[in-house]
Amino acid sequence: MAKKLLASVMAFALCLFVSAADMVVKGKNGEDQKINVVDTSETFLRFEFVSDSTVEVTKESSYRNHDSITIPEKVRIEGKVYTVTSIGDQAFKECSHLTSINIPKSVTSIGYFAFEECSSLTSIKIPEGVTSIGGSAFDGCSSLTSIKIPEGVTSIGKWAFWGCDILEPELLVYDKGTKCYGWIGDKKKCTEVVIPEGVTSIGGSAFWWCSSLTSIKIPEGVTSIGYSAFSGCNSLEPKLLIYDKGTKCYGWIGNVEKCTNVVIPEGVTSIGDNAFEDCSSLTSIKIPEGVTSIGESAFWWCRSLTSIKIPKGVTSIGEYAFYDCRSLASIKIPEGVTSIGKSAFSGCERLTGINIPEGVTSIGDNAFEDCSSLTSINIPEGVKSIGDKAFSGCSSLTSIKIPEGVTSIGKSAFSGCERLTGINIPEGVTSIGEWAFRGCGSLTSIKIPDGVTSIGKWAFSGCERLTGINIPKSVTSIGYAAFRECGSLTSIKIPEGVTSIGGSAFEGCSSLTSINIPESVTNIGKSAFSGCERLTGINIPESVTSIGGSAFERCSNLDIVIDNSEKNVKVGADAFKNCKSVKWLKD
C-alpha cells in the first residue's frame, strides 16, 4: 500500500514554492539544465509514493482555495529528491476556482476524474511525455476552450472530455491515428462522421447521445468498438452493426424501438457488451452456432423477449446478460458454460425453471435474484460457491438441492424465498452468510452441518415456521438477529463452543420455552432474548461478563438465575425489564 505524505498548508501560500532549491542535470543536448526542487514543507500539495524515485500528486480539499497552481517537477521528501510523474485520481476534482495549472514535463499520466468539474479552467497544456489520460479526467470542465493531445498518448478513458461543450467540436483520433476517442465539443455539431482509415478501435461511449448524428462510416480495419459507443444516437439509421470482417456484433444502433426481430448473421463469433441494451421491443433473436461469447449486459432490459437459444459454443454468460428480461419464460443454458455471471438473469420474473449444466462451477452474485416465478432449480455437483443474493426474492421456489461440493453460501443467498419449505446444507459449508435465509417464512426445518463455525447476522430472521434447529458444536458465534422473529421456534440448544450471542439473536421468538447458555459464553448482546414471552427459566453461567441492554426485556414469565455477583457483570439498561425474577448466586 502506497505511503501518503501530508505536506503542511502554508498560510500565505498562493504560489507553490517559496524558497526552493535548484538541481542541475544534463539535458538531451548535453548541456546543464536547472530543475526547480520543492521541499514538501514549502507546498500545500500532497504526494504519494509511486516507486523509490517517483511520486504522484494526490487529492486534497485545500486545492479548491486556489485559482492558479504550479506542480513541481521534483520534490524533496526527508532529504531525498523524487520526480513527479503522475496526477492521481480525483487530484483536483471540483476545484471550481482553478483557472490555470502548470504541469511539468516529467508527468506521464493523468488519473481518473483528475480535473472533473474544474469549471473555471479555460485551457491546459498537456506535456509531451503524457501517455495516458484517465476516464472523466476533464469531465465537466465547461469553460475549457482548447486542449492539445500529445502524440505519445496511447490511452484515453471514456468520458474524459464529457461536458466540455465549448471545445472546438471535432472527431478526436489519437495514438498515431489508430484509436478513435469519439466526439468532443458541442454534440449538436456531430451530424456526419467518417472515421479515417487506419483506426482500429473506437472507444466506449465514443458518440454517447450524439442525437444529431445521422450517418457514420466505419473503416474495415476496426477490430474493437467499446460498449455504448453509439448509445442515444437515435437519428442513425436503425440497424444491426456487424464489424471486424463480419465476426463481431456490436449490437443495435439507432432508434431502439425499431429493434423488434433480429437475425445475427453467420460468421459472427461474439456479441458485445450492452449489444441490445434497452431494446424493450425486441421479441425474438436468432444467434448463429458460431457464437462463443455473450458480453455483459448484452440483453439488459429486453423486456419483450420471451425466449432465446444460446449456441452450444458459448462458455460463459456475462454479468447482467439478461437482466430484467421480464418476459423471458424459458432459456436453455448450453453444456459448455462454466460460469453464470453476476445478475445474469436477475429480474426475469416469468422464468419458471432453468437447467444449469454440469460444467458450471460458480453462480454469481444476484444471478437469479427476483426470479419470482422460478419454482425449482437443479444446481449441478460441480458448483463450489453460491454468490450473494443468488436466489434472493425467488418467492415461488419451493425446493432446492445444494450439492456436496459447495463450501460457501453468500449473503442473502435465499432471502425472501418465502415458499421454500426445507433445505439441506452440505457438509463442506463452513459459514452461513448474513441474511442467507431471512424471510423464508415457509421453512420448517434446516440442518446445519458440523463444519459451520459461524451463523451470520439475520441469517434465519423471519423464518416464522421454523420449529427447531440443531446448532453444531463447531459454531463459535451467533450473529446479530440470527433467529429474530422465528415465532415458532420452541427450543434451541447452544453448543459449548459459542462465546458470543449477538444482539437481537433470538428477539421476538415468542414460542421459545427453553434455552441453555453454555459456560463458554462471555457476552449476551443487546435485546438478545427480548420478547421471548414464553421463556420460563434460564441459567446464566459465571463465564458471562456482559449482558446487553434490554437483553431479556418483555420476558414476562422468565425466572433468571445468574451464577455470579452484580459487581462482576456489566449489565445494560433495561436488561431484565418486565422479567418475573432475577437472582444473583454470589455476593
Coordinates of C-alpha atoms in Angstrom, one line a residue:
M1 CA 0.0 0.0 0.0
A2 CA 1.4 3.4 -1.0
K3 CA 2.6 5.6 1.8
K4 CA 1.0 9.0 1.8
L5 CA 2.8 12.2 2.7
L6 CA 0.8 15.0 4.1
A7 CA 2.5 18.4 3.4
S8 CA 1.6 21.4 5.7
V9 CA -0.6 24.1 4.3
M10 CA 1.3 27.5 4.3
A11 CA -1.0 30.2 5.4
F12 CA 0.5 32.6 2.9
A13 CA 0.8 30.1 0.0
L14 CA -0.9 31.3 -3.1
C15 CA 2.0 30.2 -5.2
L16 CA 3.5 26.8 -5.0
F17 CA 7.0 27.3 -3.7
V18 CA 8.8 29.9 -1.5
S19 CA 12.5 29.1 -1.1
A20 CA 13.0 26.2 -3.4
A21 CA 16.5 25.0 -4.4
D22 CA 17.7 24.1 -7.9
M23 CA 19.0 20.7 -9.2
V24 CA 21.4 20.7 -12.1
V25 CA 21.0 17.8 -14.6
K26 CA 22.3 17.0 -18.1
G27 CA 19.8 17.7 -20.8
K28 CA 19.4 15.7 -24.0
N29 CA 21.8 18.1 -25.8
G30 CA 24.5 17.5 -23.2
E31 CA 24.1 20.9 -21.6
D32 CA 23.4 21.5 -18.0
Q33 CA 19.8 22.3 -17.1
K34 CA 18.5 23.7 -13.8
I35 CA 15.4 22.0 -12.4
N36 CA 13.5 23.5 -9.5
V37 CA 13.2 21.2 -6.5
V38 CA 10.5 21.9 -3.9
D39 CA 10.6 20.7 -0.4
T40 CA 7.3 19.3 0.9
S41 CA 7.4 21.7 3.8
E42 CA 7.1 24.6 1.3
T43 CA 3.9 23.4 -0.6
F44 CA 0.3 22.8 0.0
L45 CA 0.3 19.8 -2.4
R46 CA 0.1 16.3 -1.2
F47 CA 2.2 13.5 -2.7
E48 CA 2.0 9.7 -2.7
F49 CA 5.0 7.4 -3.4
V50 CA 4.8 5.5 -6.8
S51 CA 8.2 4.0 -6.7
D52 CA 11.6 4.5 -5.0
S53 CA 12.2 7.6 -7.1
T54 CA 8.8 8.8 -8.2
V55 CA 5.6 10.3 -6.7
E56 CA 2.2 11.5 -7.8
V57 CA 0.0 14.4 -6.8
T58 CA -2.9 13.3 -4.7
K59 CA -6.2 14.9 -3.8
E60 CA -6.6 17.5 -1.0
S61 CA -9.6 19.7 -0.3
S62 CA -7.5 22.8 0.2
Y63 CA -6.7 22.9 -3.5
R64 CA -10.2 24.3 -4.0
N65 CA -9.0 27.6 -2.5
H66 CA -6.5 28.3 -5.4
D67 CA -7.1 29.7 -8.8
S68 CA -3.6 29.0 -10.1
I69 CA -1.3 26.0 -9.3
T70 CA 2.1 25.0 -10.5
I71 CA 3.1 21.4 -10.0
P72 CA 6.9 21.0 -9.4
E73 CA 8.9 18.6 -11.5
K74 CA 10.9 17.5 -8.4
V75 CA 10.1 17.3 -4.7
R76 CA 12.4 16.8 -1.7
I77 CA 11.0 14.4 0.9
E78 CA 13.0 13.9 4.1
G79 CA 16.1 14.9 2.2
K80 CA 15.6 12.7 -0.9
V81 CA 14.6 14.1 -4.3
Y82 CA 11.7 12.4 -6.1
T83 CA 10.3 13.0 -9.6
V84 CA 6.6 13.9 -10.0
T85 CA 5.4 11.5 -12.7
S86 CA 1.6 11.5 -12.4
I87 CA -1.5 13.4 -11.3
G88 CA -3.6 11.0 -9.2
D89 CA -7.2 10.0 -9.5
Q90 CA -9.5 12.9 -8.4
A91 CA -6.5 15.0 -7.6
F92 CA -8.0 18.4 -8.5
K93 CA -11.7 17.3 -8.6
E94 CA -14.2 20.1 -8.1
C95 CA -11.5 22.8 -7.9
S96 CA -14.1 25.2 -9.4
H97 CA -11.9 28.3 -8.8
L98 CA -8.9 26.9 -10.7
T99 CA -8.3 28.9 -13.9
S100 CA -4.8 27.7 -14.8
I101 CA -2.4 24.9 -13.9
N102 CA 1.2 24.2 -15.0
I103 CA 2.0 20.6 -15.4
P104 CA 5.7 19.6 -15.5
K105 CA 7.2 17.7 -18.4
S106 CA 8.0 14.8 -16.1
V107 CA 4.3 13.8 -15.8
T108 CA 3.4 10.8 -17.9
S109 CA -0.2 10.0 -16.7
I110 CA -3.3 11.9 -15.7
G111 CA -5.7 9.9 -13.5
Y112 CA -9.4 9.3 -13.4
F113 CA -11.5 12.4 -12.6
A114 CA -8.3 14.3 -12.1
F115 CA -9.8 17.7 -13.2
E116 CA -13.5 16.8 -13.0
E117 CA -15.8 19.8 -12.6
C118 CA -12.9 22.3 -12.8
S119 CA -15.5 24.6 -14.3
S120 CA -13.3 27.7 -14.5
L121 CA -10.4 26.1 -16.3
T122 CA -10.1 27.6 -19.8
S123 CA -7.1 25.9 -21.2
I124 CA -4.5 23.3 -20.3
K125 CA -1.2 22.3 -21.8
I126 CA -0.6 18.5 -21.5
P127 CA 3.1 17.7 -21.6
E128 CA 4.6 15.7 -24.4
G129 CA 5.6 12.9 -22.1
V130 CA 2.0 12.0 -21.1
T131 CA 0.9 8.6 -22.4
S132 CA -2.5 8.1 -20.6
I133 CA -5.5 10.2 -19.7
G134 CA -7.9 8.6 -17.3
G135 CA -11.7 8.3 -17.7
S136 CA -13.6 11.5 -16.9
A137 CA -10.3 13.3 -16.4
F138 CA -11.7 16.6 -17.7
D139 CA -15.4 15.8 -17.2
G140 CA -17.5 18.9 -16.6
C141 CA -14.7 21.4 -17.5
S142 CA -17.3 23.6 -19.1
S143 CA -15.1 26.6 -19.7
L144 CA -12.3 24.6 -21.4
T145 CA -11.9 26.1 -24.9
S146 CA -8.8 24.3 -26.1
I147 CA -6.7 21.2 -25.4
K148 CA -3.9 19.6 -27.4
I149 CA -3.3 15.9 -27.1
P150 CA 0.4 14.9 -27.4
E151 CA 1.4 12.4 -30.0
G152 CA 2.6 10.0 -27.3
V153 CA -0.8 9.5 -25.7
T154 CA -1.9 5.8 -26.2
S155 CA -4.8 5.7 -23.8
I156 CA -7.8 8.0 -23.2
G157 CA -10.5 6.8 -20.9
K158 CA -14.2 7.2 -21.7
W159 CA -15.9 10.4 -20.8
A160 CA -12.5 12.1 -20.5
F161 CA -13.9 15.2 -22.1
W162 CA -17.6 14.8 -21.3
G163 CA -19.3 18.2 -20.7
C164 CA -16.5 20.2 -22.3
D165 CA -19.1 21.6 -24.7
I166 CA -17.2 24.7 -25.8
L167 CA -14.2 22.8 -27.0
E168 CA -13.8 23.0 -30.8
P169 CA -16.1 20.3 -32.0
E170 CA -14.2 17.5 -33.7
L171 CA -13.6 13.8 -34.0
L172 CA -10.6 13.0 -31.7
V173 CA -8.3 10.4 -33.2
Y174 CA -5.0 9.7 -31.4
D175 CA -2.2 7.2 -30.9
K176 CA -0.7 7.7 -34.4
G177 CA -4.2 7.5 -35.9
T178 CA -5.1 4.1 -34.7
K179 CA -7.6 5.0 -31.9
C180 CA -10.8 7.0 -32.0
Y181 CA -11.8 8.5 -28.7
G182 CA -15.0 9.9 -30.2
W183 CA -16.6 13.3 -30.5
I184 CA -15.5 16.2 -28.3
G185 CA -17.2 19.6 -28.1
D186 CA -20.8 20.5 -28.9
K187 CA -22.6 17.2 -29.7
K188 CA -25.1 19.1 -31.8
K189 CA -22.4 19.7 -34.3
C190 CA -21.8 15.9 -34.6
T191 CA -24.0 15.2 -37.7
E192 CA -22.0 13.1 -40.1
V193 CA -18.8 11.3 -39.2
V194 CA -16.2 9.5 -41.3
I195 CA -13.8 7.6 -39.2
P196 CA -10.4 7.7 -41.0
E197 CA -8.6 4.7 -42.4
G198 CA -6.0 3.3 -40.0
V199 CA -8.3 3.4 -37.0
T200 CA -8.6 0.0 -35.3
S201 CA -10.5 0.8 -32.2
I202 CA -13.4 3.0 -31.2
G203 CA -13.7 3.9 -27.5
G204 CA -16.5 3.2 -25.1
S205 CA -19.2 5.9 -25.2
A206 CA -17.4 7.5 -28.1
F207 CA -20.6 9.1 -29.6
W208 CA -22.8 8.8 -26.5
W209 CA -26.0 10.7 -27.0
C210 CA -24.9 12.4 -30.2
S211 CA -28.6 12.6 -31.1
S212 CA -27.9 14.7 -34.3
L213 CA -25.7 12.1 -35.8
T214 CA -27.3 10.8 -39.0
S215 CA -24.5 8.8 -40.6
I216 CA -21.2 7.2 -39.7
K217 CA -18.7 5.4 -41.8
I218 CA -16.5 2.8 -40.0
P219 CA -13.4 1.5 -41.8
E220 CA -12.9 -2.2 -42.3
G221 CA -9.8 -2.3 -40.2
V222 CA -11.7 -1.6 -36.9
T223 CA -11.4 -4.6 -34.7
S224 CA -12.8 -3.1 -31.4
I225 CA -15.7 -1.0 -30.5
G226 CA -16.3 -0.1 -26.9
Y227 CA -19.6 -0.6 -25.2
S228 CA -22.3 2.1 -25.5
A229 CA -20.2 3.8 -28.3
F230 CA -23.4 4.7 -30.1
S231 CA -26.0 4.8 -27.3
G232 CA -28.6 7.5 -27.8
C233 CA -27.7 8.1 -31.4
N234 CA -31.3 7.9 -32.3
S235 CA -31.0 9.7 -35.7
L236 CA -28.8 7.0 -37.1
E237 CA -30.3 4.5 -39.5
P238 CA -31.6 1.8 -37.2
K239 CA -29.7 -1.5 -37.9
L240 CA -27.6 -4.3 -36.6
L241 CA -23.9 -3.2 -36.6
I242 CA -21.5 -6.0 -37.6
Y243 CA -17.8 -5.3 -37.9
D244 CA -14.3 -6.8 -38.0
K245 CA -14.8 -8.8 -41.2
G246 CA -18.2 -10.0 -40.1
T247 CA -17.0 -11.7 -36.9
K248 CA -18.3 -9.3 -34.2
C249 CA -21.7 -8.0 -33.4
Y250 CA -21.6 -4.6 -31.8
G251 CA -25.4 -4.6 -31.4
W252 CA -28.2 -2.3 -32.4
I253 CA -27.6 1.3 -33.4
G254 CA -30.2 4.0 -34.0
N255 CA -33.7 4.0 -32.6
V256 CA -34.0 1.0 -30.2
E257 CA -37.8 0.9 -30.7
K258 CA -37.2 -0.3 -34.2
C259 CA -35.3 -3.3 -32.9
T260 CA -38.1 -6.0 -32.9
N261 CA -36.8 -9.1 -34.6
V262 CA -33.1 -9.8 -35.1
V263 CA -31.1 -12.4 -37.0
I264 CA -27.4 -12.3 -36.3
P265 CA -25.6 -13.4 -39.5
E266 CA -23.4 -16.5 -39.8
G267 CA -19.8 -15.8 -39.2
V268 CA -20.3 -13.8 -36.0
T269 CA -18.4 -15.3 -33.1
S270 CA -19.1 -12.7 -30.3
I271 CA -21.9 -10.4 -29.1
G272 CA -20.5 -7.3 -27.5
D273 CA -21.2 -5.7 -24.1
N274 CA -24.6 -3.8 -24.0
A275 CA -25.3 -5.0 -27.5
F276 CA -29.1 -4.9 -27.2
E277 CA -29.4 -2.8 -24.0
D278 CA -32.8 -1.2 -23.6
C279 CA -34.2 -2.8 -26.8
S280 CA -37.5 -3.2 -25.0
S281 CA -39.4 -4.0 -28.2
L282 CA -37.2 -7.0 -29.1
T283 CA -39.3 -10.1 -29.2
S284 CA -37.1 -12.6 -31.0
I285 CA -33.4 -13.1 -31.8
K286 CA -31.6 -15.8 -33.7
I287 CA -28.0 -16.4 -32.7
P288 CA -25.7 -18.4 -35.0
E289 CA -24.0 -21.6 -33.7
G290 CA -20.5 -20.0 -34.2
V291 CA -21.0 -17.5 -31.3
T292 CA -18.8 -18.3 -28.3
S293 CA -19.3 -15.3 -26.1
I294 CA -22.1 -13.1 -25.0
G295 CA -21.0 -9.8 -23.4
E296 CA -22.0 -8.2 -20.2
S297 CA -25.5 -6.6 -20.2
A298 CA -26.0 -7.9 -23.8
F299 CA -29.8 -8.1 -23.4
W300 CA -30.3 -5.8 -20.5
W301 CA -33.9 -4.6 -20.3
C302 CA -35.1 -6.6 -23.3
R303 CA -38.5 -6.7 -21.6
S304 CA -40.4 -8.2 -24.6
L305 CA -38.0 -11.1 -25.2
T306 CA -39.8 -14.3 -24.4
S307 CA -37.3 -17.0 -25.3
I308 CA -33.7 -17.3 -26.6
K309 CA -31.5 -20.2 -27.7
I310 CA -27.9 -19.9 -26.7
P311 CA -25.5 -21.6 -29.0
K312 CA -23.5 -24.7 -27.8
G313 CA -20.2 -23.0 -28.2
V314 CA -20.9 -20.3 -25.5
T315 CA -18.8 -21.0 -22.4
S316 CA -19.8 -18.1 -20.2
I317 CA -22.8 -15.8 -19.6
G318 CA -21.7 -12.3 -18.8
E319 CA -22.8 -10.2 -15.9
Y320 CA -26.3 -8.7 -16.3
A321 CA -26.6 -10.5 -19.7
F322 CA -30.4 -11.0 -19.4
Y323 CA -31.0 -8.5 -16.6
D324 CA -34.7 -7.6 -16.2
C325 CA -35.8 -9.6 -19.3
R326 CA -39.3 -9.7 -17.7
S327 CA -41.0 -11.7 -20.4
L328 CA -38.3 -14.4 -20.7
A329 CA -40.1 -17.6 -19.8
S330 CA -37.6 -20.2 -20.8
I331 CA -33.9 -20.4 -21.7
K332 CA -31.5 -23.3 -22.2
I333 CA -28.0 -22.9 -21.0
P334 CA -25.6 -25.0 -23.1
E335 CA -23.3 -27.7 -21.6
G336 CA -20.1 -25.7 -22.3
V337 CA -21.0 -22.9 -19.9
T338 CA -18.8 -22.9 -16.8
S339 CA -19.9 -19.7 -15.1
I340 CA -23.0 -17.7 -14.7
G341 CA -22.2 -14.0 -14.1
K342 CA -23.4 -11.5 -11.6
S343 CA -27.1 -10.6 -12.1
A344 CA -27.2 -12.6 -15.3
F345 CA -30.9 -13.5 -15.0
S346 CA -31.9 -11.1 -12.2
G347 CA -35.4 -9.8 -12.6
C348 CA -36.5 -12.5 -15.1
E349 CA -39.8 -12.7 -13.3
R350 CA -41.6 -15.1 -15.7
L351 CA -38.8 -17.7 -15.8
T352 CA -40.3 -20.8 -14.3
G353 CA -37.5 -23.3 -14.5
I354 CA -33.9 -23.4 -15.6
N355 CA -31.4 -26.3 -16.0
I356 CA -27.9 -25.4 -15.0
P357 CA -25.4 -27.6 -16.9
E358 CA -22.9 -29.9 -15.2
G359 CA -19.9 -27.8 -16.2
V360 CA -20.9 -24.8 -14.1
T361 CA -18.6 -24.2 -11.1
S362 CA -19.9 -20.9 -9.8
I363 CA -23.1 -19.0 -9.6
G364 CA -22.5 -15.3 -9.4
D365 CA -24.0 -12.7 -7.0
N366 CA -27.6 -11.9 -7.8
A367 CA -27.6 -14.4 -10.6
F368 CA -31.3 -15.3 -10.3
E369 CA -32.4 -12.5 -7.9
D370 CA -36.2 -11.7 -8.1
C371 CA -37.0 -14.6 -10.5
S372 CA -40.3 -14.7 -8.7
S373 CA -41.8 -17.4 -10.9
L374 CA -38.9 -19.9 -10.5
T375 CA -40.3 -22.9 -8.7
S376 CA -37.4 -25.3 -8.8
I377 CA -33.7 -25.4 -9.9
N378 CA -31.1 -28.1 -10.1
I379 CA -27.7 -27.0 -9.1
P380 CA -25.0 -29.3 -10.5
E381 CA -22.4 -31.1 -8.5
G382 CA -19.5 -29.1 -9.8
V383 CA -20.7 -25.8 -8.2
K384 CA -18.4 -24.7 -5.4
S385 CA -19.9 -21.4 -4.4
I386 CA -23.3 -19.7 -4.4
G387 CA -23.0 -15.9 -4.6
D388 CA -24.6 -13.2 -2.5
K389 CA -28.3 -12.8 -3.3
A390 CA -28.0 -15.5 -5.9
F391 CA -31.7 -16.7 -5.4
S392 CA -32.9 -13.8 -3.2
G393 CA -36.6 -12.9 -3.9
C394 CA -37.3 -16.2 -5.7
S395 CA -40.7 -16.2 -3.9
S396 CA -42.1 -19.2 -5.8
L397 CA -39.1 -21.5 -5.1
T398 CA -40.3 -24.5 -3.1
S399 CA -37.2 -26.7 -3.2
I400 CA -33.6 -26.6 -4.0
K401 CA -30.8 -29.1 -3.7
I402 CA -27.4 -27.7 -2.8
P403 CA -24.6 -30.1 -4.0
E404 CA -22.0 -31.5 -1.6
G405 CA -19.2 -29.6 -3.3
V406 CA -20.5 -26.2 -2.2
T407 CA -18.3 -24.6 0.5
S408 CA -19.8 -21.2 0.9
I409 CA -23.3 -19.7 0.8
G410 CA -23.3 -15.9 0.2
K411 CA -25.1 -13.1 1.9
S412 CA -28.9 -13.1 1.3
A413 CA -28.4 -16.1 -1.0
F414 CA -32.0 -17.3 -0.4
S415 CA -33.5 -14.4 1.4
G416 CA -37.2 -13.8 0.6
C417 CA -37.7 -17.4 -0.7
E418 CA -41.0 -17.4 1.2
R419 CA -42.2 -20.7 -0.2
L420 CA -39.1 -22.7 0.5
T421 CA -40.1 -25.5 2.9
G422 CA -36.8 -27.3 3.5
I423 CA -33.1 -27.2 2.5
N424 CA -30.1 -29.4 3.1
I425 CA -26.9 -27.6 3.6
P426 CA -23.9 -29.8 2.6
E427 CA -21.2 -30.9 5.0
G428 CA -18.5 -28.8 3.2
V429 CA -20.1 -25.4 4.1
T430 CA -18.2 -23.6 6.9
S431 CA -20.1 -20.4 7.1
I432 CA -23.7 -19.3 6.6
G433 CA -23.7 -15.7 5.3
E434 CA -25.6 -12.7 6.6
W435 CA -29.3 -12.7 5.7
A436 CA -28.8 -16.1 3.9
F437 CA -32.4 -17.4 4.7
R438 CA -34.0 -14.2 6.0
G439 CA -37.8 -14.1 5.4
C440 CA -38.1 -17.8 4.3
G441 CA -41.4 -17.9 6.0
S442 CA -42.3 -21.5 5.0
L443 CA -39.0 -23.0 6.1
T444 CA -39.9 -25.6 8.8
S445 CA -36.6 -27.4 9.2
I446 CA -33.0 -27.0 8.3
K447 CA -29.9 -29.0 9.2
I448 CA -26.7 -27.0 9.8
P449 CA -23.6 -29.2 9.1
D450 CA -20.9 -29.8 11.7
G451 CA -18.3 -27.8 9.8
V452 CA -20.1 -24.5 10.2
T453 CA -18.3 -22.1 12.6
S454 CA -20.4 -19.0 12.4
I455 CA -24.0 -18.1 11.7
G456 CA -24.2 -14.6 10.2
K457 CA -26.4 -11.8 11.2
W458 CA -30.1 -12.0 10.2
A459 CA -29.3 -15.5 8.8
F460 CA -32.7 -17.1 9.7
S461 CA -34.6 -14.0 10.8
G462 CA -38.3 -14.1 10.0
C463 CA -38.3 -17.8 9.4
E464 CA -41.6 -17.8 11.3
R465 CA -42.4 -21.6 10.8
L466 CA -39.1 -22.9 11.9
T467 CA -39.8 -25.1 14.9
G468 CA -36.4 -26.4 15.8
I469 CA -32.8 -26.1 14.7
N470 CA -29.7 -28.0 15.7
I471 CA -26.6 -25.8 16.0
P472 CA -23.5 -27.9 15.7
K473 CA -20.6 -28.0 18.2
S474 CA -18.3 -26.3 15.6
V475 CA -20.2 -23.0 15.9
T476 CA -18.5 -20.3 18.0
S477 CA -20.6 -17.2 17.3
I478 CA -24.3 -16.5 16.6
G479 CA -24.7 -13.3 14.7
Y480 CA -26.9 -10.2 15.3
A481 CA -30.6 -11.0 14.8
A482 CA -29.7 -14.5 13.5
F483 CA -33.0 -16.1 14.6
R484 CA -35.0 -12.9 15.2
E485 CA -38.8 -13.3 14.8
C486 CA -38.7 -17.0 14.5
G487 CA -42.1 -17.2 16.1
S488 CA -42.5 -21.0 16.0
L489 CA -39.1 -21.9 17.5
T490 CA -39.8 -23.7 20.8
S491 CA -36.4 -24.8 21.9
I492 CA -32.8 -24.4 21.0
K493 CA -29.5 -25.9 22.3
I494 CA -26.5 -23.6 22.1
P495 CA -23.3 -25.6 21.8
E496 CA -20.4 -25.4 24.3
G497 CA -18.1 -23.7 21.8
V498 CA -20.2 -20.5 21.4
T499 CA -18.5 -17.5 23.1
S500 CA -20.9 -14.7 22.0
I501 CA -24.7 -14.4 21.4
G502 CA -25.3 -11.5 19.1
G503 CA -27.7 -8.6 19.8
S504 CA -31.3 -9.5 19.0
A505 CA -30.2 -13.0 18.2
F506 CA -33.5 -14.6 19.5
E507 CA -35.6 -11.4 19.8
G508 CA -39.3 -12.0 19.2
C509 CA -39.0 -15.8 19.4
S510 CA -42.4 -15.8 21.1
S511 CA -42.8 -19.6 21.3
L512 CA -39.4 -20.3 22.8
T513 CA -39.9 -22.1 26.1
S514 CA -36.3 -23.2 26.9
I515 CA -32.7 -22.4 26.1
N516 CA -29.4 -23.3 27.6
I517 CA -26.5 -20.9 27.8
P518 CA -23.2 -22.9 27.9
E519 CA -20.2 -21.9 30.1
S520 CA -18.2 -20.9 27.1
V521 CA -20.4 -17.8 26.5
T522 CA -18.9 -14.5 27.7
N523 CA -21.2 -12.0 26.1
I524 CA -25.0 -11.8 25.6
G525 CA -25.8 -9.0 23.2
K526 CA -28.4 -6.2 23.4
S527 CA -32.0 -7.4 23.1
A528 CA -30.7 -11.0 22.5
F529 CA -33.9 -12.6 24.0
S530 CA -36.2 -9.6 24.1
G531 CA -39.9 -10.5 23.7
C532 CA -39.4 -14.3 24.4
E533 CA -42.6 -14.2 26.4
R534 CA -42.9 -18.0 26.9
L535 CA -39.4 -18.5 28.2
T536 CA -39.8 -19.6 31.9
G537 CA -36.3 -20.2 33.2
I538 CA -32.7 -19.6 32.3
N539 CA -29.4 -20.1 34.0
I540 CA -26.6 -17.6 33.1
P541 CA -23.2 -19.2 33.8
E542 CA -20.3 -17.5 35.7
S543 CA -18.4 -17.1 32.4
V544 CA -20.8 -14.3 31.2
T545 CA -19.3 -10.9 32.0
S546 CA -21.5 -8.7 29.8
I547 CA -25.3 -8.6 29.4
G548 CA -26.5 -6.0 26.9
G549 CA -29.3 -3.5 27.3
S550 CA -32.9 -5.0 27.0
A551 CA -31.3 -8.5 26.7
F552 CA -34.3 -10.1 28.4
E553 CA -36.8 -7.3 28.3
R554 CA -40.5 -8.3 28.0
C555 CA -39.8 -11.9 29.1
S556 CA -42.7 -11.7 31.5
N557 CA -42.6 -15.4 32.6
L558 CA -38.9 -15.6 33.0
D559 CA -37.0 -16.5 36.2
I560 CA -33.3 -15.7 35.7
V561 CA -30.6 -17.3 37.8
I562 CA -27.1 -15.7 37.4
D563 CA -24.1 -17.7 38.7
N564 CA -22.2 -14.5 39.6
S565 CA -22.3 -11.2 41.5
E566 CA -23.6 -7.9 40.2
K567 CA -20.2 -6.3 40.6
N568 CA -18.6 -8.8 38.2
V569 CA -21.1 -8.5 35.3
K570 CA -21.6 -5.4 33.1
V571 CA -25.4 -5.1 32.7
G572 CA -27.0 -2.8 30.2
A573 CA -30.1 -0.6 30.7
D574 CA -33.4 -2.5 31.0
A575 CA -31.6 -5.8 30.6
F576 CA -34.2 -7.6 32.9
K577 CA -37.1 -5.2 32.4
N578 CA -40.5 -6.9 32.9
C579 CA -38.9 -10.3 33.9
K580 CA -40.6 -12.3 36.6
S581 CA -37.5 -12.6 38.8
V582 CA -33.7 -12.2 38.8
K583 CA -31.5 -14.0 41.2
W584 CA -27.7 -13.5 41.7
L585 CA -26.0 -16.5 43.3
K586 CA -22.9 -14.7 44.5
D587 CA -22.3 -11.5 46.5

